[in-house]
Coordinates of C-alpha atoms in Angstrom, one line a residue:
X13 CA 0.0 0.0 0.0
X14 CA 2.3 2.7 -1.2
X15 CA -0.4 5.3 -1.0
X16 CA -1.0 4.5 2.7
X17 CA 2.5 3.7 4.2
X18 CA 5.7 5.6 4.3
X19 CA 8.5 3.1 5.1
X20 CA 11.2 5.8 4.5
X21 CA 10.0 7.5 7.7
X22 CA 10.3 4.4 10.0
X23 CA 13.4 5.6 11.9
X24 CA 12.0 9.1 12.5
X25 CA 8.7 7.5 13.6
X26 CA 10.5 5.2 16.0
X27 CA 12.4 8.1 17.6
X28 CA 9.1 9.9 18.0
X29 CA 7.3 7.0 19.5
X30 CA 10.0 6.0 22.0
X31 CA 10.5 9.7 22.9
X32 CA 6.8 10.3 23.5
X33 CA 6.6 7.2 25.7
X34 CA 9.6 8.6 27.7
X35 CA 7.7 11.9 28.2
X36 CA 4.6 10.0 29.3
X37 CA 6.9 8.3 31.9
X38 CA 8.1 11.6 33.2
X39 CA 4.5 13.0 33.3
X40 CA 3.1 10.1 35.2
X41 CA 5.9 10.0 37.7
X42 CA 5.5 13.8 38.3
X43 CA 1.7 13.2 38.9
X44 CA 2.4 10.4 41.3
X45 CA 4.9 12.4 43.4
X46 CA 3.0 15.7 43.6
X47 CA -0.8 15.0 43.5
X48 CA -1.6 14.5 47.2
X49 CA -0.9 18.0 48.5
X50 CA -2.2 19.6 45.2
X51 CA -5.4 17.8 44.2
X52 CA -5.6 14.8 46.6
X53 CA -8.7 14.2 48.8
X54 CA -7.3 16.6 51.4
X55 CA -5.2 18.7 48.9
X56 CA -5.3 22.4 48.2
X57 CA -7.8 21.8 45.3
X58 CA -9.4 18.4 46.1
X59 CA -10.5 16.3 43.2
X60 CA -13.7 15.1 44.9
X61 CA -15.0 18.6 45.4
X62 CA -14.1 19.5 41.8
X63 CA -16.0 16.5 40.3
X64 CA -19.2 17.5 42.1
X65 CA -19.2 20.6 39.8
X66 CA -18.2 18.9 36.5
X67 CA -20.1 16.4 34.5
X68 CA -18.2 13.6 32.7
X69 CA -18.6 15.3 29.3
X70 CA -17.2 18.6 30.6
X71 CA -14.2 16.7 32.2
X72 CA -13.9 13.2 30.9
X73 CA -12.1 11.1 33.5
X74 CA -12.2 7.7 35.0
X75 CA -12.3 9.3 38.4
X76 CA -15.9 10.1 37.9
X77 CA -16.5 6.5 38.6
X78 CA -14.6 6.6 41.9
X79 CA -11.9 8.7 43.5
X80 CA -9.4 7.9 46.2
X81 CA -5.8 8.9 46.7
X82 CA -4.9 5.3 46.5
X83 CA -6.6 4.9 43.1
X84 CA -4.9 8.1 41.8
X85 CA -1.5 6.8 42.9
X86 CA -2.3 3.5 41.3
X87 CA -3.3 5.1 38.0
X88 CA -0.2 7.2 38.0
X89 CA 2.3 4.4 38.7
X90 CA 0.5 2.0 36.4
X91 CA 0.8 4.7 33.6
X92 CA 4.5 5.1 34.4
X93 CA 5.0 1.3 34.2
X94 CA 3.2 1.0 30.8
X95 CA 5.2 4.0 29.5
X96 CA 8.5 2.4 30.7
X97 CA 7.6 -0.9 29.0
X98 CA 6.9 1.0 25.8
X99 CA 10.3 2.8 26.0
X100 CA 12.0 -0.5 26.4
X101 CA 10.1 -2.8 24.0
X102 CA 7.7 -1.1 21.7
X103 CA 8.8 -3.3 18.8
X104 CA 8.2 -6.5 20.6
X105 CA 4.4 -6.4 20.8
X106 CA 1.8 -6.9 18.0
X107 CA 0.2 -3.9 16.4
X108 CA -3.1 -4.2 18.2
X109 CA -1.3 -4.5 21.6
X110 CA 0.8 -1.4 20.9
X111 CA -2.3 0.5 20.0
X112 CA -4.0 -0.6 23.1
X113 CA -1.1 0.4 25.3
X114 CA -1.0 3.9 23.6
X115 CA -4.7 4.3 24.1
X116 CA -4.3 3.3 27.8
X117 CA -1.7 5.9 28.4
X118 CA -3.9 8.5 26.7
X119 CA -7.0 7.6 28.7
X120 CA -5.1 7.6 32.0
X121 CA -3.3 10.9 31.4
X122 CA -6.5 12.5 30.1
X123 CA -8.2 11.4 33.3
X124 CA -5.5 13.1 35.4
X125 CA -5.4 16.4 33.4
X126 CA -9.2 16.8 33.4
X127 CA -9.2 16.8 37.2
X128 CA -5.9 18.6 37.7
X129 CA -7.5 22.1 37.6
X130 CA -5.1 25.0 37.9
X131 CA -2.2 22.7 38.5
X132 CA -2.6 21.2 35.0
X133 CA -3.6 24.3 33.1
X134 CA -0.5 24.3 30.9
X135 CA -0.3 24.1 27.1
X136 CA 2.1 21.2 27.2
X137 CA -0.5 19.0 28.9
X138 CA -2.7 19.3 25.9
X139 CA 0.3 18.9 23.6
X140 CA 1.2 15.6 25.3
X141 CA -2.4 14.4 25.0
X142 CA -2.8 15.3 21.4
X143 CA 0.6 13.8 20.5
X144 CA -0.2 10.7 22.5
X145 CA -3.5 10.2 20.7
X146 CA -1.7 10.3 17.3
X147 CA 0.8 7.7 18.5
X148 CA -2.1 5.2 18.8
X149 CA -2.3 5.2 15.0
X150 CA 1.4 5.6 14.0
X151 CA 2.2 1.9 14.2
X152 CA 4.9 0.2 16.2
X153 CA 7.9 -0.6 14.0
X154 CA 6.3 -3.7 12.6
X155 CA 4.1 -1.6 10.4
X156 CA 5.4 1.3 8.3
X157 CA 4.1 4.7 9.6
X158 CA 0.9 5.8 7.8
X159 CA 1.3 8.8 5.6
X160 CA -1.9 10.4 7.0
X161 CA -0.7 10.2 10.5
X162 CA 2.7 11.7 9.6
X163 CA 0.9 14.6 8.0
X164 CA -1.2 15.0 11.2
X165 CA 2.1 15.1 13.2
X166 CA 3.4 17.8 10.9
X167 CA 0.2 19.7 11.2
X168 CA 0.4 19.5 15.0
X169 CA 4.1 20.8 14.9
X170 CA 3.0 23.6 12.6
X171 CA 0.4 24.7 15.0
X172 CA 2.8 24.6 17.9
X173 CA 5.4 26.7 16.1
X174 CA 3.4 29.0 13.9
X175 CA 0.8 29.6 16.7
X176 CA 3.6 30.7 19.0
X177 CA 5.1 33.0 16.4
X178 CA 1.8 34.6 15.7
X179 CA 1.0 35.2 19.4
X180 CA 4.3 37.0 19.8
X181 CA 3.9 39.3 16.8
X182 CA 0.3 40.1 17.9
X183 CA 1.3 40.6 21.5
X184 CA 4.1 42.4 23.2
X185 CA 5.8 45.2 21.3
X186 CA 9.2 43.9 22.4
X187 CA 8.8 41.0 20.0
X188 CA 8.4 43.4 17.1
X189 CA 11.3 45.7 18.1
X190 CA 13.5 42.6 18.9
X191 CA 14.1 43.5 22.6
X192 CA 12.2 40.8 24.4
X193 CA 15.3 38.8 25.2
X194 CA 16.7 41.7 27.0
X195 CA 14.3 40.6 29.8
X196 CA 13.0 37.1 29.1
X197 CA 16.0 35.0 30.3
X198 CA 15.8 36.9 33.7
X199 CA 12.0 37.0 34.0
X200 CA 11.0 33.6 32.6
X201 CA 9.0 31.3 35.0
X202 CA 11.9 29.1 36.1
X203 CA 15.4 30.0 34.9
X204 CA 18.0 27.2 34.4
X205 CA 21.6 26.9 35.3
X206 CA 22.7 28.7 32.1
X207 CA 20.0 31.5 32.2
X208 CA 22.4 33.9 33.9
X209 CA 24.8 33.5 31.0
X210 CA 22.1 33.9 28.4
X211 CA 20.9 37.1 30.1
X212 CA 24.3 38.6 29.9
X213 CA 24.9 37.9 26.3
X214 CA 25.5 41.1 24.3
X215 CA 22.3 42.9 23.4
X216 CA 23.0 42.7 19.6
X217 CA 23.0 38.9 20.0
X218 CA 19.7 39.1 21.8
X219 CA 18.3 40.9 18.7
X220 CA 19.6 38.0 16.6
X221 CA 18.0 35.5 19.0
X222 CA 14.6 37.2 18.6
X223 CA 14.9 37.5 14.8
X224 CA 16.0 33.9 14.6
X225 CA 13.0 32.9 16.7
X226 CA 10.6 34.7 14.3
X227 CA 12.2 33.0 11.4
X228 CA 12.0 29.6 13.1
X229 CA 8.3 30.0 14.1
X230 CA 6.8 32.1 11.3
X231 CA 8.7 30.9 8.2
X232 CA 10.3 27.5 8.8
X233 CA 7.1 25.6 9.7
X234 CA 5.8 26.0 6.1
X235 CA 8.8 23.9 5.0
X236 CA 7.4 21.0 6.9
X237 CA 4.9 20.5 4.1
X238 CA 7.5 20.8 1.3
X239 CA 9.1 17.9 -0.5
X240 CA 12.2 16.3 0.9
X241 CA 14.9 17.4 1.7
X242 CA 13.2 20.7 2.5
X243 CA 11.0 19.1 5.2
X244 CA 13.9 17.5 6.9
X245 CA 15.9 20.8 6.9
X246 CA 12.9 22.6 8.4
X247 CA 12.7 19.9 11.1
X248 CA 16.4 20.3 11.8
X249 CA 16.0 24.1 12.2
X250 CA 13.2 23.5 14.7
X251 CA 15.2 21.0 16.6
X252 CA 18.2 23.4 16.9
X253 CA 16.0 26.3 18.1
X254 CA 14.3 24.1 20.6
X255 CA 17.6 22.9 22.0
X256 CA 18.5 26.5 22.5
X257 CA 15.4 26.9 24.6
X258 CA 16.2 23.8 26.5
X259 CA 19.6 25.2 27.4
X260 CA 18.2 28.6 28.4
X261 CA 15.3 27.7 30.7
X262 CA 12.9 25.1 32.2
X263 CA 9.7 24.6 30.3
X264 CA 8.7 21.1 31.5
X265 CA 8.5 18.8 28.4
X266 CA 7.3 21.4 25.9
X267 CA 10.6 21.8 24.1
X268 CA 11.4 18.1 24.2
X269 CA 8.0 17.1 22.8
X270 CA 8.4 19.7 20.0
X271 CA 11.8 18.2 19.2
X272 CA 10.3 14.7 19.0
X273 CA 7.5 15.9 16.7
X274 CA 10.1 17.3 14.3
X275 CA 11.3 13.7 13.8
X276 CA 8.0 13.0 12.1
X277 CA 9.3 15.0 9.1
X278 CA 12.7 13.4 8.9
X279 CA 13.1 10.7 6.2
X280 CA 15.7 8.0 5.7
X281 CA 17.7 10.0 3.1
X282 CA 18.2 12.8 5.7
X283 CA 19.3 10.3 8.3
X284 CA 21.7 8.6 5.9
X285 CA 23.3 12.0 5.1
X286 CA 24.3 12.3 8.8
X287 CA 24.9 8.8 10.1
X288 CA 25.2 5.3 8.8
X289 CA 22.0 3.5 9.9
X290 CA 21.1 0.2 8.2
X291 CA 17.6 -0.1 6.9
X292 CA 15.4 -2.6 8.7
X293 CA 14.2 -4.1 5.5
X294 CA 10.7 -4.5 4.2
X295 CA 7.6 -4.5 6.4
X296 CA 4.3 -6.3 5.7
X297 CA 1.3 -4.4 4.5
X298 CA -0.9 -3.1 7.3
X299 CA -4.2 -4.9 8.1
X300 CA -7.4 -3.5 6.6
X301 CA -8.8 -2.7 10.0
X302 CA -5.8 -0.5 10.7
X303 CA -6.2 1.3 7.4
X304 CA -9.8 2.0 8.1
X305 CA -9.1 3.3 11.6
X306 CA -6.4 5.6 10.4
X307 CA -8.6 7.1 7.7
X308 CA -11.4 7.6 10.1
X309 CA -9.1 9.4 12.7
X310 CA -7.6 11.5 9.9
X311 CA -11.0 12.6 8.8
X312 CA -12.1 13.5 12.4
X313 CA -8.9 15.5 13.0
X314 CA -9.4 17.4 9.8
X315 CA -12.9 18.4 11.0
X316 CA -11.5 19.4 14.4
X317 CA -8.8 21.5 12.8
X318 CA -11.4 24.1 11.9
X319 CA -11.3 25.6 15.4
X320 CA -7.5 26.0 15.9
X321 CA -7.2 27.3 12.3
X322 CA -9.9 29.9 13.0
X323 CA -8.1 30.9 16.2
X324 CA -4.7 31.3 14.5
X325 CA -6.3 33.5 11.8
X326 CA -8.2 35.6 14.3
X327 CA -6.8 39.0 15.6
X328 CA -8.1 37.9 19.0
X329 CA -5.9 34.7 19.0
X330 CA -6.0 32.7 22.2
X331 CA -2.6 31.6 23.4
X332 CA -3.2 28.0 24.7
X333 CA -6.7 26.6 24.4
X334 CA -8.5 23.3 24.0
X335 CA -11.7 23.3 22.0
X336 CA -13.0 20.0 23.3
X337 CA -12.8 18.1 26.6
X338 CA -10.6 15.4 25.0
X339 CA -7.7 17.9 24.2
X340 CA -7.6 17.1 20.5
X341 CA -6.6 19.6 17.9
X342 CA -5.7 22.4 20.3
X343 CA -4.2 25.8 19.8
X344 CA -0.7 26.6 21.2
X345 CA 1.5 29.6 21.9
X346 CA 3.7 31.1 24.6
X347 CA 4.9 34.4 25.9
X348 CA 2.6 36.7 24.1
X349 CA 3.7 39.2 26.7
X350 CA 7.1 39.4 28.5
X351 CA 7.6 40.8 32.0
X352 CA 10.2 43.5 32.3
X353 CA 10.9 42.9 36.0
X354 CA 10.9 39.7 38.0
X355 CA 8.8 39.5 41.1
X356 CA 9.0 36.6 43.5
X357 CA 6.7 35.5 46.4
X358 CA 8.9 34.4 49.3
X359 CA 7.2 32.4 52.1
X360 CA 8.5 32.9 55.6
X361 CA 7.6 31.4 59.0
X362 CA 8.4 32.1 62.6
X363 CA 8.2 30.1 65.9
X364 CA 7.8 33.3 67.9
X365 CA 4.6 33.4 70.0
X366 CA 3.7 36.8 68.7
X367 CA 4.5 39.0 65.7
X368 CA 6.5 42.1 66.4
X369 CA 9.1 44.2 64.6
X370 CA 11.8 42.0 66.2
X371 CA 10.2 38.7 65.0
X372 CA 12.7 36.2 63.6
X373 CA 11.4 35.1 60.2
X374 CA 12.9 32.2 58.3
X375 CA 12.4 31.4 54.6
X376 CA 11.1 28.3 53.0
X377 CA 13.1 27.4 49.9
X378 CA 11.5 25.9 46.8
X379 CA 13.1 23.4 44.5
X380 CA 13.1 25.4 41.3
X381 CA 11.9 28.9 41.7
X382 CA 14.5 31.5 43.0
X383 CA 14.6 32.1 46.7
X384 CA 18.2 31.9 48.0
X385 CA 20.1 34.6 46.0
X386 CA 23.3 32.5 46.2
X387 CA 21.8 29.3 44.8
X388 CA 22.4 28.7 41.1
X389 CA 19.1 27.9 39.3
X390 CA 18.8 24.1 38.7
X391 CA 17.7 22.2 35.6
X392 CA 14.5 20.3 36.1
X393 CA 12.9 20.0 32.7
X394 CA 11.4 17.8 31.4
X395 CA 10.2 17.2 35.0
X396 CA 7.4 19.6 35.9
X397 CA 7.4 21.4 39.3
X398 CA 3.8 22.5 39.4
X399 CA 3.9 24.5 42.7
X400 CA 7.0 26.4 41.6
X401 CA 5.3 27.4 38.3
X402 CA 2.1 28.6 40.0
X403 CA 4.2 30.6 42.5
X404 CA 5.6 32.5 39.5
X405 CA 2.1 33.3 38.2
X406 CA 1.0 34.3 41.7
X407 CA 3.8 36.9 41.8
X408 CA 2.5 38.4 38.6
X409 CA -1.1 38.6 39.9
X410 CA -2.5 37.4 43.2
X411 CA -5.6 36.2 41.4
X412 CA -3.7 33.2 40.1
X413 CA -3.3 32.0 43.7
X414 CA -6.7 33.0 45.1
X415 CA -7.9 29.4 45.3
X416 CA -4.9 27.6 46.7
X417 CA -2.5 30.0 48.5
X418 CA -4.3 30.1 51.8
X419 CA -4.7 26.2 51.9
X420 CA -1.0 26.0 51.1
X421 CA 0.0 28.3 54.0
X422 CA -2.3 26.4 56.4
X423 CA -0.5 23.2 55.4
X424 CA 2.9 24.8 56.2
X425 CA 1.5 25.8 59.6
X426 CA 0.8 22.1 60.3
X427 CA 4.1 20.9 58.8
X428 CA 2.1 18.8 56.4
X429 CA 4.5 16.0 55.3
X430 CA 3.2 15.8 51.7
X431 CA 3.3 19.5 51.2
X432 CA 6.8 19.8 52.5
X433 CA 8.0 17.2 50.0
X434 CA 7.2 19.8 47.3
X435 CA 9.8 22.1 48.9
X436 CA 13.6 22.0 49.0
X437 CA 14.0 23.2 52.6
X438 CA 11.8 23.4 55.6
X439 CA 13.2 25.7 58.3
X440 CA 11.0 24.1 61.0
X441 CA 11.8 20.4 60.9
X442 CA 11.1 19.8 64.6
X443 CA 7.7 21.6 65.1
X444 CA 5.6 23.7 62.8
X445 CA 5.8 27.5 62.8
X446 CA 3.4 29.6 64.8
X447 CA 2.9 32.1 61.9
X448 CA 3.7 32.3 58.3
X449 CA 3.6 35.1 55.8
X450 CA 4.4 35.9 52.2
X451 CA 6.6 38.8 51.1
X452 CA 6.9 40.1 47.6
X453 CA 10.4 40.8 46.3
X454 CA 11.9 42.1 43.1
X455 CA 14.7 39.8 41.8
X456 CA 17.2 40.6 39.1
X457 CA 20.3 38.7 38.0
X458 CA 23.5 40.1 39.4
X459 CA 26.1 41.7 37.2
X460 CA 29.4 39.8 36.6
X461 CA 31.0 42.2 39.1
X462 CA 28.4 41.5 41.7
X463 CA 28.7 37.8 41.2
X464 CA 32.4 37.9 41.8
X465 CA 32.0 40.2 44.8
X466 CA 29.0 38.6 46.6
X467 CA 29.0 35.1 45.2
X468 CA 25.3 35.6 44.5
X469 CA 23.3 34.9 41.3
X470 CA 20.5 37.2 42.2
X471 CA 20.0 40.6 43.8
X472 CA 16.6 41.2 45.5
X473 CA 14.7 44.2 46.8
X474 CA 11.7 44.0 49.1
X475 CA 8.5 45.4 47.5
X476 CA 6.2 44.7 50.4
X477 CA 3.8 42.3 52.0
X478 CA 2.0 39.8 49.8
X479 CA 0.1 37.9 52.6
X480 CA 0.3 39.3 56.1
X481 CA 1.3 37.1 59.0
X482 CA -1.3 34.4 59.6
X483 CA -1.6 31.5 62.1
X484 CA -4.0 28.5 62.2
X485 CA -7.5 29.5 63.4
X486 CA -8.1 28.4 66.9
X487 CA -4.6 27.3 67.6
X488 CA -3.5 27.6 71.2
X489 CA -0.2 27.3 73.0
X490 CA -1.2 24.0 74.5
X491 CA -1.6 22.6 71.0
X492 CA 2.0 23.5 70.2
X493 CA 3.5 21.7 73.2

C-alpha cells in the first residue's frame, strides 16, 4: 500500500514513539509524586470537590466512577509502568497490543489532566495528550508509519510553532522591536543553570535571537509541508532552536516534545546523510482494520482542525486553548507578553509566640523557583514542578493563587508532610511555625562584578507584603506543646 504507508519514515517515527513514551513516563511520575498536596482528597484543590461541579462530558475522567488517593496513585504508577515498558520494548508487541497500550496511556493521562484544575492548566499537557493520541495510530515498528498520521504530526508541529510565532507578533511590542530577550532570560518562570549567562549575552546577540525565533516560528514551519529534503531541513532548524530553549530555561516537556514531533518530518535520506544507519528491510502491508481506523481518525482530526485554524487567523488569537474536553486539535503559543521585571513571592515562618518588629522570620526554599540569592538555578525540565510554576504566576497577579495559596499556607502551619515534599528546605523540621507570611520581592540577575564580589546569582529588593502574618485559626499554645 504505497499510498498509505511511508517506510522511509520508519526511523523518525520510532524516535518519535519512544520519545513520547519517555515523556509520558516523566509526566506520570510527576503526577504520582505531587498529587496528594495539590489535588488529593485533602489537597489544596481536592478532586472530589471538583468532580461534584463537573459532568463527565465537561471533564472526561475515569475518576468520575470513583476517586481515592490510593486509586490516583495506582493510576499514575501504572501509567508510568506502561510507558516504561513501551520505551524498552515497543517493537516486541503486536500492532493491536501497541495501539491498546498507547490508548491506555492517553485515557489515563486525560483522566489526570481533566481533574488537575489550575495545576494542570499548561499548554504542554494538551500537547502531550494530542501527540499521545496520534501515537495510537502511528504503528509500532512492525508496520510502516501511515502517511496520513505523519501529516497530522506535521500539522500539529506547525500549530505549535506558527501559533507561538503569531501570538508573539500580535502581543508584546518587544517581539516586534527585537528587545524581548533583554528581559526574558531573567523573568521567565523558572530559569535554568545557564540562564544567567544567556541574560548577559551582548544585546545585539539578543536581537539576533529574537529574529531567529521569528524565522523559526513564522517561516520554517511551512517547510514541513514541502518535499524532501526541505521538510527534513525545516525539522532540523526547529530541533536546533528548541535545544537553544532547553539550554536557556525550564519549560517542562514542551521543548522536548516539540523536538520529537520534528522527527516525524525526517526521512531515511536525511538520516543517511548524517549517520550510517542500516535499513530494517521490508515490512508487511498493514491490516485492513488498521487502514480504516487511520482514515477515520484523519477525517475526524481534519474536521476538528477548523477551530484552531480559525483561532490562528483571528486577531483575538488565544494563546493556549483546548476546543474540546478530549484535548484534541488544540491551539498553542507562549509568551505573548514578556515581563520587564521579575517578582517573587517568598514564604517565611516564625516560631515566635507573637509577631513584632523583632520577630525572627525564616524562609522556605523551593526546589526550582528562585529564593536563596546564592543558589544557582537548577535544571528540572522535562520534569514539571507544578507548585513552583504557580508561584511565578502568583507573583504576577495574586488572582492566580486565590484558590490555593491560603490552603498552602495552612499546610505549612501544620508541617504537612506531603506539602513539605514539594519544597527544598523546611526551616522548621522539629515543630511547625506559629505564623507564616508571604513577602513580595523584586529579583534581578547580578552583574558579573556583583557575582564575583557577593557570590550571588540574584539581587533582590523587598517590594512589600503579599500575605500578612497568619496562624492557624483556633490554635493555642497548648496545641504547640
